Short mmCIF file of C-alpha atoms in Angstrom, two decimals:
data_model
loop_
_atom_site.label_atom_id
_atom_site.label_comp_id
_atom_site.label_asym_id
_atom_site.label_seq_id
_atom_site.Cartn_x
_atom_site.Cartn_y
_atom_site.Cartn_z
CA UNK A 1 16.43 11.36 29.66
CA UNK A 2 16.24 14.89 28.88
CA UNK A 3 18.97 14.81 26.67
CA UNK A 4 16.77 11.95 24.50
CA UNK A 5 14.24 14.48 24.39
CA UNK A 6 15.86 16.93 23.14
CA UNK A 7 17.21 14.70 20.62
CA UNK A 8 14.23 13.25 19.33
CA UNK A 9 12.49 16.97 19.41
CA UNK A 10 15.25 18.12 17.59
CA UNK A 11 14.74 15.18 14.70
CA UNK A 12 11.60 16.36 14.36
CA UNK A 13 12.07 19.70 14.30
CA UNK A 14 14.54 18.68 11.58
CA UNK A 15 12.02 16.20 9.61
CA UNK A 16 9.99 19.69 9.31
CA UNK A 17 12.10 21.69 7.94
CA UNK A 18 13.46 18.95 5.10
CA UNK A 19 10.01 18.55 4.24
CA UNK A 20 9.05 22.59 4.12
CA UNK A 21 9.31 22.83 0.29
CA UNK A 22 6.35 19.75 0.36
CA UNK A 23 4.69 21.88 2.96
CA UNK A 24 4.81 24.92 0.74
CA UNK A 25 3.50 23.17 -2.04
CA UNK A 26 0.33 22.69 -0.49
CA UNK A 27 -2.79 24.09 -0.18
CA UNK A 28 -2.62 26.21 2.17
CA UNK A 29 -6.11 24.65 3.85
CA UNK A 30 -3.72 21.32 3.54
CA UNK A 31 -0.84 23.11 5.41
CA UNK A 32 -2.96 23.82 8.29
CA UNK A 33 -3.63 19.76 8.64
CA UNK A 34 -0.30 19.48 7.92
CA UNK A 35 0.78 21.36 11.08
CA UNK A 36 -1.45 19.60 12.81
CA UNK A 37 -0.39 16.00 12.14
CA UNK A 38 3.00 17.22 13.20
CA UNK A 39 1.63 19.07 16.65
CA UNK A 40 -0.11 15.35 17.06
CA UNK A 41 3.44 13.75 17.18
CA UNK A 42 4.66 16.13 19.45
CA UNK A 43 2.20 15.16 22.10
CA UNK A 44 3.72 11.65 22.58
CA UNK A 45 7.45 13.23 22.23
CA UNK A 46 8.55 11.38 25.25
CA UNK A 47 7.25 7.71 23.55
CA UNK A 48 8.62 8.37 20.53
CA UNK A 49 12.13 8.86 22.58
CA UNK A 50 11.64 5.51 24.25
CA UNK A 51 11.60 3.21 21.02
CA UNK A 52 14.74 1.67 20.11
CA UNK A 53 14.04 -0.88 17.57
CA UNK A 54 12.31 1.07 15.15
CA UNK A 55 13.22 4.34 12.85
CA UNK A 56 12.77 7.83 14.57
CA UNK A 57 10.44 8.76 11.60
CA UNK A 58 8.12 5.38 11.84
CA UNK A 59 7.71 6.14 15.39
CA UNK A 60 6.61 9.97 14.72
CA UNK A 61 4.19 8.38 12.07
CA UNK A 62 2.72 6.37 14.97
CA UNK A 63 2.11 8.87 17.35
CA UNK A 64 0.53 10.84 14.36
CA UNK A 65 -1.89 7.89 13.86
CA UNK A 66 -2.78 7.52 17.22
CA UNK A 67 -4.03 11.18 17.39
CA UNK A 68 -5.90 10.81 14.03
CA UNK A 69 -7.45 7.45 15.45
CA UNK A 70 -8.31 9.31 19.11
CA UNK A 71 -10.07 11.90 16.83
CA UNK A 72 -12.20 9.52 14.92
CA UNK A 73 -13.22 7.76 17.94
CA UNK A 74 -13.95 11.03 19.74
CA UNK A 75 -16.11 11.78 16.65
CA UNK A 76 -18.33 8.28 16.30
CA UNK A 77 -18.72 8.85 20.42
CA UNK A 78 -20.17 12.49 19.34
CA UNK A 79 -21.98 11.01 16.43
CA UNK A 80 -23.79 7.79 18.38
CA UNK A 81 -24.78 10.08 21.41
CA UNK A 82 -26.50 12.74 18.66
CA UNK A 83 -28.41 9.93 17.07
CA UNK A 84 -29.51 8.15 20.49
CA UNK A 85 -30.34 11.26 22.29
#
């Protein structure tokens, strides 16, 4: 198992650097969210390793969408309790 992780941390580790010249062609208020979407995927690094049946890279996308969808919901929770209280 450790071995998978270190695999699939390495992948994404690589996926960063291929995409660096992208990175560097944002904003660099964009690069910052850009960071973070990756730092979201590495939070469920241990899922990602567990999925055989799809692409390493559609799996990281997931985990990035969870995170962003956590992050809404945290925010509408923090929104409705503002406007009921």
């Amino acid at each position: 198992m450790g071995r998978t992780l270190s695999t699939i941390t390495q992948y994404l580790n690589e996926t960063e650097t291929m995409l660096s010249s992208f990175r560097r062609a944002l904003r660099r208020s964009d690069q910052y969210i850009f960071d973070g979407i990756f730092a979201s995927a590495r939070k469920h690094i241990t899922a990602i390793g567990q999925t055989d049946s799809l692409l390493p890279f559609e799996t990281v996308l997931l985990a990035m969408l969870l995170e962003q969808s956590k992050e809404i919901s945290a925010l509408r929770q923090e929104i409705e309790q503002k406007r009921n209280g």
